[in-house]
Coordinates of C-alpha atoms in Angstrom, one line a residue:
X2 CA 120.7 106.1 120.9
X3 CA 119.2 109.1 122.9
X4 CA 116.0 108.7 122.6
X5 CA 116.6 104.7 123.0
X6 CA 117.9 105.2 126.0
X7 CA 114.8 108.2 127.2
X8 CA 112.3 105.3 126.2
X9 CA 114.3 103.0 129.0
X10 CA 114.5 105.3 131.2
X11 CA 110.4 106.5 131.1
X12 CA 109.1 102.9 130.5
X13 CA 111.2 102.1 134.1
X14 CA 109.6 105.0 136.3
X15 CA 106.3 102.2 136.7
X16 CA 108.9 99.9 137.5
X17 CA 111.1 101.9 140.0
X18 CA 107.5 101.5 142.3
X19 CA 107.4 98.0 142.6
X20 CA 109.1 97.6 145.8
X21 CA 106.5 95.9 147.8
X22 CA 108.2 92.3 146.3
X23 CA 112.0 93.4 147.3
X24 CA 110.9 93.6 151.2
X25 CA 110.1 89.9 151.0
X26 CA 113.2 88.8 149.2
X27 CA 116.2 86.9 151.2
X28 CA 119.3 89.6 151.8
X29 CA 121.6 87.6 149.8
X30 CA 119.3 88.0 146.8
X31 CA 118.8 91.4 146.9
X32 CA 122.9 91.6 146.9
X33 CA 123.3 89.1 143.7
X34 CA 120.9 91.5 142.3
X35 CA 122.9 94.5 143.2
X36 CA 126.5 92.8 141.8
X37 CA 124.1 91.7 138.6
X38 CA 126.5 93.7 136.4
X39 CA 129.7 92.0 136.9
X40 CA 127.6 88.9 135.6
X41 CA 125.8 90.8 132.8
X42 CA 129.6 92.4 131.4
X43 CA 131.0 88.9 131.7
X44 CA 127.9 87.3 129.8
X45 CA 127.8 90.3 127.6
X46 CA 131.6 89.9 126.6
X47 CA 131.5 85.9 126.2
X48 CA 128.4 86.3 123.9
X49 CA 129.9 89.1 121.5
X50 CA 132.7 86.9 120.9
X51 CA 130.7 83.6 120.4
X52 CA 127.8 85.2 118.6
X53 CA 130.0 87.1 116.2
X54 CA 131.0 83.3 115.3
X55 CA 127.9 82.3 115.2
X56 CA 126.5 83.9 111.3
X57 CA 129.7 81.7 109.9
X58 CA 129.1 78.4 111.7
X59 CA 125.7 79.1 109.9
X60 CA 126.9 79.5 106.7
X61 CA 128.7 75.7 106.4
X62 CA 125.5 74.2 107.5
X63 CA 123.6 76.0 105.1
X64 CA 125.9 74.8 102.4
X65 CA 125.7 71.4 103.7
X66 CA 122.3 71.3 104.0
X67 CA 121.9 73.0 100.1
X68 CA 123.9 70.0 98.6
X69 CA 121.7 67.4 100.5
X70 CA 118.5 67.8 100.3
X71 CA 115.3 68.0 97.8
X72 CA 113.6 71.1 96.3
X73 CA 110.9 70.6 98.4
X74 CA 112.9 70.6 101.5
X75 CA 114.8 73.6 100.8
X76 CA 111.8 75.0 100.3
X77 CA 110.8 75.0 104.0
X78 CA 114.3 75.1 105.0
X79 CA 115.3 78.5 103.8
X80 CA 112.9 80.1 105.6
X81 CA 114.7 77.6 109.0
X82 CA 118.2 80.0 107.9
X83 CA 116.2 83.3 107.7
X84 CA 114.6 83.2 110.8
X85 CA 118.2 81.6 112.3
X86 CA 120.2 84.1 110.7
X87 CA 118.0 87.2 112.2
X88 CA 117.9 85.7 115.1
X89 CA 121.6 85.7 115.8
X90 CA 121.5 89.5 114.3
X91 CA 119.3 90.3 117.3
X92 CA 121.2 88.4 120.0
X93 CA 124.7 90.1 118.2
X94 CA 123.1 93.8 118.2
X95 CA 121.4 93.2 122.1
X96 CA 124.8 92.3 123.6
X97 CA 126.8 94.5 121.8
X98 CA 124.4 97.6 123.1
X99 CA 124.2 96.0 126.4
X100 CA 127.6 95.5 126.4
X101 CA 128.0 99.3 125.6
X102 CA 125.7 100.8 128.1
X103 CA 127.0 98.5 130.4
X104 CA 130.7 100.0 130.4
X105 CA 128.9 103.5 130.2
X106 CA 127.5 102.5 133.5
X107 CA 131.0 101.8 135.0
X108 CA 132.7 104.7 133.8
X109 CA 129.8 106.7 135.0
X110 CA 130.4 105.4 138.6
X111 CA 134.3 105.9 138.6
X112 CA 133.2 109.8 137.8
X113 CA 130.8 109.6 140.6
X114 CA 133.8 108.2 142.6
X115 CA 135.5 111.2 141.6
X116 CA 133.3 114.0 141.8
X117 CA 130.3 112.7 144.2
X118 CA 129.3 116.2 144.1
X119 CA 128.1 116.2 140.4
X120 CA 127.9 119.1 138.4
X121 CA 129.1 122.2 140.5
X122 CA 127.4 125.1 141.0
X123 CA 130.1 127.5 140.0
X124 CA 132.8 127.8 137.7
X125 CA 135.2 129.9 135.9
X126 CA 134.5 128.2 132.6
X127 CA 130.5 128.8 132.2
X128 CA 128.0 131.2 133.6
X129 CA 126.2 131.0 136.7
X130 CA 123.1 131.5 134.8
X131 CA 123.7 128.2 132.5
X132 CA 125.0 125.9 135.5
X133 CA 121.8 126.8 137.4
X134 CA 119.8 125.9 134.4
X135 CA 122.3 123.2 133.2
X136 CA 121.7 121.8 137.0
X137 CA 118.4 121.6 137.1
X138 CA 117.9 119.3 134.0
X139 CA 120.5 117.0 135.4
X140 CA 120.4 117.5 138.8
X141 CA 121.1 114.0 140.1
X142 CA 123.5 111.5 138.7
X143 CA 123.1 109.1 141.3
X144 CA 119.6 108.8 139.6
X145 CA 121.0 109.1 136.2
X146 CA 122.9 105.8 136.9
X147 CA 120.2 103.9 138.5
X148 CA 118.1 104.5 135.7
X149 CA 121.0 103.4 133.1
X150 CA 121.6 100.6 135.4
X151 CA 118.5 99.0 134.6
X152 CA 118.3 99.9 131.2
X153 CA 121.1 97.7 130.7
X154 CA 119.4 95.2 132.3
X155 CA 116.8 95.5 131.0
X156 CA 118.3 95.3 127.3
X157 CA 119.4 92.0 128.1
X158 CA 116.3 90.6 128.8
X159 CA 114.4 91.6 126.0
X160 CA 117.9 90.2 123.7
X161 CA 116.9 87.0 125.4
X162 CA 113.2 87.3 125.0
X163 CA 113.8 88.1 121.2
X164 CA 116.4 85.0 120.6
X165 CA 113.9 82.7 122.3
X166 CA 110.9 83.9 119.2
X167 CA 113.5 83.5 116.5
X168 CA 114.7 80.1 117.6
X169 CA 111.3 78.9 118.3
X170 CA 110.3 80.0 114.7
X171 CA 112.8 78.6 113.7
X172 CA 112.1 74.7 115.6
X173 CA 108.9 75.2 114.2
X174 CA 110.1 75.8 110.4
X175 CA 111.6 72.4 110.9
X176 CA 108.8 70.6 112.7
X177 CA 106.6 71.6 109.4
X178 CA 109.6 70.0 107.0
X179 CA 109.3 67.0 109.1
X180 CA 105.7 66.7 108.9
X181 CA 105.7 67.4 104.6
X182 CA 108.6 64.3 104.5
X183 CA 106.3 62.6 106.3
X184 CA 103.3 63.1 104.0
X185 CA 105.3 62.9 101.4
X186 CA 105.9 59.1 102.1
X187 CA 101.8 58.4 101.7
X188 CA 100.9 61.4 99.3
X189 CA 102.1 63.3 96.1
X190 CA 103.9 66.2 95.8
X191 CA 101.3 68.4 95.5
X192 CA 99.0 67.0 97.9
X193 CA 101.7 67.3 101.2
X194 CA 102.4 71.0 100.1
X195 CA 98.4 71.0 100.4
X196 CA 98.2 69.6 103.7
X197 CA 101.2 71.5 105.4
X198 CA 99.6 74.5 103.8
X199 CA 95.8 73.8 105.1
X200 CA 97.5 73.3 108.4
X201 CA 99.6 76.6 108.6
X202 CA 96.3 78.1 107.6
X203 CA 94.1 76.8 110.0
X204 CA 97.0 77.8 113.0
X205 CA 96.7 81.0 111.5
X206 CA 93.4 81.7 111.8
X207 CA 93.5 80.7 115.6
X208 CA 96.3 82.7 116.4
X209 CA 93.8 85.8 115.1
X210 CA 91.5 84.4 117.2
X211 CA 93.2 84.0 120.5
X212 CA 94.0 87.5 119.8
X213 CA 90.9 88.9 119.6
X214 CA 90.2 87.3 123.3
X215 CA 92.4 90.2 124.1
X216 CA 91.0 93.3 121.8
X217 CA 89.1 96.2 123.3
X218 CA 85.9 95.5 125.6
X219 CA 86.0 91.7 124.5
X220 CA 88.9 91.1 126.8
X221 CA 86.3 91.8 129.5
X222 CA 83.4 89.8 128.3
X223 CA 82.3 86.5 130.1
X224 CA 83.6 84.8 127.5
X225 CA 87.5 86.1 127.2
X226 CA 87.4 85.2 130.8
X227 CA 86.4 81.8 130.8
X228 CA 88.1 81.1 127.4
X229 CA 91.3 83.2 127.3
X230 CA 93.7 81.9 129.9
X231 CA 93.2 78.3 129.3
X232 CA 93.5 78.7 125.5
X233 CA 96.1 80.6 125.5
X234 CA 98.4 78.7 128.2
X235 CA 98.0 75.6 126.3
X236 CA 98.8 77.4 123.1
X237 CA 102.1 78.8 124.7
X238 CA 102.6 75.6 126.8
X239 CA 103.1 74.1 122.6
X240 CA 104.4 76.6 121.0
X241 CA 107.2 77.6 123.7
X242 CA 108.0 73.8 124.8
X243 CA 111.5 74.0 126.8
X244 CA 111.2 77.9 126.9
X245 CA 108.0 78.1 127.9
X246 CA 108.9 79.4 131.5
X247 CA 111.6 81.7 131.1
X248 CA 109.8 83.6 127.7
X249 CA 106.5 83.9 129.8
X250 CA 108.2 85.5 132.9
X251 CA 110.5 87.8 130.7
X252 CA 107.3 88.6 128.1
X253 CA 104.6 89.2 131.0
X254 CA 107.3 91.4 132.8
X255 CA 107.9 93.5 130.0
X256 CA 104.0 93.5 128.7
X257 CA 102.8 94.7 132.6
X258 CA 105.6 97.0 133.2
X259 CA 106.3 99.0 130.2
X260 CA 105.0 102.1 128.9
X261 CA 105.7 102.7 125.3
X262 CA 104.7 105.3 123.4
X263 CA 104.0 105.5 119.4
X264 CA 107.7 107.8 118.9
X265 CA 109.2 104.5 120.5
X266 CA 107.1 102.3 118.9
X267 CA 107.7 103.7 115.9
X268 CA 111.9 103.5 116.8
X269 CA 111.8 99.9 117.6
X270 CA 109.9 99.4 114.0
X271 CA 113.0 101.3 112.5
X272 CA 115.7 99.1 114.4
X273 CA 113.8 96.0 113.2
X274 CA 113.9 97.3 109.8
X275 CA 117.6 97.9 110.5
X276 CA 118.5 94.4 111.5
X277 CA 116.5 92.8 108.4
X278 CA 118.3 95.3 106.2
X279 CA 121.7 93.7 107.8
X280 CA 120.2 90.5 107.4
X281 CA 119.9 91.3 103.8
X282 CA 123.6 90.9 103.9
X283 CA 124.1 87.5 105.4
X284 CA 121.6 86.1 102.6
X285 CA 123.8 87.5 99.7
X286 CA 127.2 86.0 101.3
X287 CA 125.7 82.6 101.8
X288 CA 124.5 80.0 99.8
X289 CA 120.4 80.2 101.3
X290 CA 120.3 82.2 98.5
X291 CA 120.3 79.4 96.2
X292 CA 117.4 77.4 98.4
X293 CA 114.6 78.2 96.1
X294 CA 114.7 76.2 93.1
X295 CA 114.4 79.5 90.7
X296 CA 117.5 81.0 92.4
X297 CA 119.2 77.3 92.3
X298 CA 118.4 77.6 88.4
X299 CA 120.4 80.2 87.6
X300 CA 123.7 80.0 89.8
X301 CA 126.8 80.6 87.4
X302 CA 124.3 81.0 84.3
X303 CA 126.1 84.5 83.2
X304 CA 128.5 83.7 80.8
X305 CA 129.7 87.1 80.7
X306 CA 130.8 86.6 84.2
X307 CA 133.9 85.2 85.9
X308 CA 134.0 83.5 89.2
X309 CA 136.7 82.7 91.3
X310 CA 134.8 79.7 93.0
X311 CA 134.9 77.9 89.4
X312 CA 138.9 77.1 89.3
X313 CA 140.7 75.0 91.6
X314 CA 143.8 77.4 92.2
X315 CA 141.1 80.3 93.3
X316 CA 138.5 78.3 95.4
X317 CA 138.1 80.4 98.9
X318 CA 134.7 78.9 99.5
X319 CA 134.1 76.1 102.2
X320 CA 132.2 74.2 99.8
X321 CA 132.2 73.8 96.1
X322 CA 128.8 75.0 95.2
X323 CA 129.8 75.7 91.5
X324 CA 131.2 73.8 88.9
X325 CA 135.2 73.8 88.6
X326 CA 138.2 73.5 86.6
X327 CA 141.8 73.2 87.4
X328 CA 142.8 76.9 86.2
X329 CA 141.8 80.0 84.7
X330 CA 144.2 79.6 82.6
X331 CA 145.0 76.1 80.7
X332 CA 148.2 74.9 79.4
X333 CA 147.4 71.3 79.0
X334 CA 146.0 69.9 76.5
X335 CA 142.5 69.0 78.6
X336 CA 140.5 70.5 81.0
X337 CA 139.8 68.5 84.4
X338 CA 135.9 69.6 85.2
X339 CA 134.5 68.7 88.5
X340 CA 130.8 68.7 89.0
X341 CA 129.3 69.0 92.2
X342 CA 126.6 66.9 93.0
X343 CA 123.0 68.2 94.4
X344 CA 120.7 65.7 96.0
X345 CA 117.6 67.7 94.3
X346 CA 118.8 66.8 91.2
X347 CA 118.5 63.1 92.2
X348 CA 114.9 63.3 90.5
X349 CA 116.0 64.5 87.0
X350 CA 118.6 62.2 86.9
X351 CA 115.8 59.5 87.5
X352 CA 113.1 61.1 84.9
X353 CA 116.1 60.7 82.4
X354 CA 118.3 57.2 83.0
X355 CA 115.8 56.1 85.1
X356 CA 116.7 53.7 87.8
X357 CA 119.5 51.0 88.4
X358 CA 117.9 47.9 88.7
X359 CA 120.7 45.2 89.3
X360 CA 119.9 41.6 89.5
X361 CA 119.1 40.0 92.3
X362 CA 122.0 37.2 91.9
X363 CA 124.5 39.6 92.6
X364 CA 126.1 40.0 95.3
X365 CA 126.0 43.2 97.6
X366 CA 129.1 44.0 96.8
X367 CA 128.2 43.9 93.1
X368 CA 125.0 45.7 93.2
X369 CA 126.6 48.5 94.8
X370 CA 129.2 48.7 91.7
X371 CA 126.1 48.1 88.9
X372 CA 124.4 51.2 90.5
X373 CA 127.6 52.9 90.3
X374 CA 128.4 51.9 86.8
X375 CA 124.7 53.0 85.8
X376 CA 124.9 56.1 87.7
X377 CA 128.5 57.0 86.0
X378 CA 127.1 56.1 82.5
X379 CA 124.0 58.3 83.0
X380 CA 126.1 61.3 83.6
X381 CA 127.2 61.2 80.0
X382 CA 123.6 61.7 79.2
X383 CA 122.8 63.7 81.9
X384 CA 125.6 66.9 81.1
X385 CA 125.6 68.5 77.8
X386 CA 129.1 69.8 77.8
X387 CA 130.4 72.1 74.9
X388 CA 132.8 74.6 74.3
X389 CA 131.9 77.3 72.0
X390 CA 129.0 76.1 71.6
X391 CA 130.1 73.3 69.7
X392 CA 129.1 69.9 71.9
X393 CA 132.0 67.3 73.2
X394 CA 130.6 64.4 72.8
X395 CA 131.7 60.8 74.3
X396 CA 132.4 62.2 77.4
X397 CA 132.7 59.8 80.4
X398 CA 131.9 60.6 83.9
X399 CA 132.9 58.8 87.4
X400 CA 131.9 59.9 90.7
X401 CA 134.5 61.6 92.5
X402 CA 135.3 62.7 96.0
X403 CA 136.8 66.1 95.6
X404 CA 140.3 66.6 97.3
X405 CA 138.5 70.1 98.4
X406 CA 136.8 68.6 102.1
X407 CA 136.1 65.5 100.0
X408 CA 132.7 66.9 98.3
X409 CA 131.0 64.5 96.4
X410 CA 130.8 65.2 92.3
X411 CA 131.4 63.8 88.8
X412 CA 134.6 64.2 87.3
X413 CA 135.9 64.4 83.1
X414 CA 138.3 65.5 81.1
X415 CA 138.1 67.3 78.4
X416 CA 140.2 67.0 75.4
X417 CA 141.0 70.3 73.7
X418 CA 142.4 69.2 70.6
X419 CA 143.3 72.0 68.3
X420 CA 141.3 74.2 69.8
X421 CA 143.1 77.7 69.1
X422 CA 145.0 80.0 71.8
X423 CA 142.9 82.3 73.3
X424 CA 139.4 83.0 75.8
X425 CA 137.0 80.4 75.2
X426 CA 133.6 79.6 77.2
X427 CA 133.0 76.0 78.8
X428 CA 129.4 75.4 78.8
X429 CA 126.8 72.6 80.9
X430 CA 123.6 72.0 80.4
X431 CA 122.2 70.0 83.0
X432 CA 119.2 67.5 83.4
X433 CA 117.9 69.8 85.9
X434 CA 115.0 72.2 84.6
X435 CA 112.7 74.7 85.7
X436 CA 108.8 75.4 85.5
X437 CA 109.2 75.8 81.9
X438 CA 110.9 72.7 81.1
X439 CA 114.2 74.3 80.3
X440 CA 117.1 72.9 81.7
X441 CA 119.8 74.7 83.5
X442 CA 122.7 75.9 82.2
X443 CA 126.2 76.8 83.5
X444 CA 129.0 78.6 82.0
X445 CA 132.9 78.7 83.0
X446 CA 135.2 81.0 81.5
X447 CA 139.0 80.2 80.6
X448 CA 141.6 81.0 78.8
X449 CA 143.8 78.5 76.5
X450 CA 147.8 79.3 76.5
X451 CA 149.8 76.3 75.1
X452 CA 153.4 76.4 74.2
X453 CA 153.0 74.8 70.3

């Protein structure tokens, strides 16, 4: 924190200069500016609290969005939730420091309020020798708090300026899932994922070359100069839509003011490293996790593990992700297993029942109850369920709002006959496979305890 705090306070001696723009503003500007930090400790507060509820918020829409789209979609979109997700890490970690060097600030005044003199030059508790030295490396607090008065400031505006990339990023992760459903609609698979790939490329390589407009001597050749500004504005002027005002003032600010040296340089590389390793955190405790389709493949496959999230009496999950059963422990003679339903699975479903295809002299009423019928029936084909690894066949499925927020699934139950008292491992084998053609698999341990 010391030497983030040193890199504030050099990288603001070029800015403590520019003065010639304060003579010109109106009085009662240059006094909001002065009162900025009752604003900025307000703001500051507000946004701890509403940002620290922010990572959660983000975790129900990440399940909802995991149960209702394709695998191509969640493709693009987990890298929407990453970019999200360290975003609000970097508007939670600006606010909280701000927040902290903020109230630094204050208390620092009330001691000047106290003892306007500073740091004495005698005492009874130290040597004259060490207050003169001590005194002349901090010889003026007044200056001291100046400088960490707009350090705090100015930690707020890059917080700001770093939310705006993130969230831009992030708009422009879903402009590009927009544009591949779109393609989708005229092309194959494979051919959209070409096109939105071509075109990431080619935006790419013009993003290195705007940026070589501005490398070495080439920022001063004819060419940078008749090229660079106009390129670049209407490069920003896209990119930065709604935000393109506010993140060019705070980035042009910050770019023409500050000084920072390859120590700092190096510190803000660890700090970014720092929030990603955080990050690394929210991805494990939420379901973008399961995005990719590899990841999706192998959710509950261990069957050496057991889950909470797979019984009803356990569930502490906003959303059932997983499949469940009533208890882990059964003393019925059945087991009632709901299956939650994943819109990326709609495709394996279709390569294996195919499609309902009612006839047209039905009513709509009708039609909606023949695709339901076909879709029910398909399920039986669709699950492999065995316990043991011995298969239960004739099992009949209906679709089934869950009393758990209503999630949609298919529901059976599962006689256990004279299966014996013990543990025993439910098994299902879905329709859904991988690159390899294998299908996934799911396991749910239980234990059977029936009074005979």
């Amino acid at each position: 924190m010391q030497d983030f705090f040193y890199l504030g306070c050099r990288t603001l001696k070029t800015m403590e200069k520019n003065t010639d723009s304060n003579s010109k503003k109106p009085q009662w500007l240059r006094l909001l500016e002065q009162q900025s930090w009752q604003a900025e400790l307000v703001i500051s507060g507000i946004a701890i609290f509403g940002s620290l509820q922010l990572p959660e918020v983000i975790f129900s829409i990440a399940d909802e969005v995991l149960v209702r789209f394709s695998d191509d979609s969640l493709t693009y979109l987990q890298y929407f939730f990453i970019y999200l997700l360290i975003g609000v890490r970097f508007l939670i970690a600006g606010f909280i420091i701000h927040f902290v060097l903020r109230a630094l600030w204050v208390g620092m005044l009330g001691l000047v309020s106290v003892f306007p003199q500073g740091i004495r030059e005698k005492s009874s508790m130290h040597s004259a020798d060490y207050l003169k030295k001590i005194r002349a490396e901090f010889s003026d607090i007044n200056k001291f708090n100046q400088k960490l008065d707009k350090f705090s400031s100015l930690i707020l505006s890059i917080s700001a300026a770093a939310v705006q990339i993130f969230l831009l990023i992030a708009f422009w992760v879903l402009v590009v899932i927009l544009l591949h459903n779109l393609f989708l609609m005229v092309f194959p698979v494979h051919v959209a994922s070409a096109i939105i790939k071509g075109m990431v490329l080619i935006l790419i390589i013009f993003s290195f070359l705007i940026s070589l407009l501005n490398f070495g001597k080439i920022k001063e050749s004819t060419i940078a100069k008749k090229l660079q500004y106009p390129i670049t504005r209407g490069f920003n002027r896209v990119f930065t839509h709604i935000f393109y005002g506010p993140y060019l003032y705070i980035f042009m600010t910050l770019s023409t003011n500050l000084t920072i040296k390859t120590r700092h340089k190096i510190l803000g590389i660890f700090l970014l490293f720092t929030l990603t390793a955080l990050f690394s955190f929210d991805l494990s405790s939420s379901s973008v996790q399961y995005f990719s389709p590899q990841s999706y493949f192998t959710m509950n496959q261990s069957p050496d593990i057991s889950m909470g999230s797979n019984y009803e009496n356990s569930i502490s999950e906003k959303r059932i992700l997983r499949p469940v059963i009533q208890s882990q422990t059964i003393t019925t003679d059945h087991i009632k297993l709901f299956i939650p339903w994943f819109e990326r699975e709609v495709d394996a479903r279709g390569k294996i029942c195919g499609t309902p295809a009612p006839p047209d002299s039905l009513s709509q009423t009708e039609k909606r109850q023949f695709k339901n019928r076909f879709i029910n029936n398909c399920m039986s084909e669709y699950y492999k369920i065995s316990i043991d690894d011995k298969i239960k066949p004739g099992l009949k499925f209906k679709k089934h709002y869950h009393q758990h927020h209503e999630e949609k699934g298919f529901q059976t139950f599962i006689a256990l006959d004279s299966l014996e008292n013990g543990q025993h491992l439910l098994k299902i084998e879905k329709g859904y496979t991988n690159e390899d053609g294998k299908s996934a698999v799911q396991y749910v341990p239980f234990y059977l305890e029936r009074n005979r």
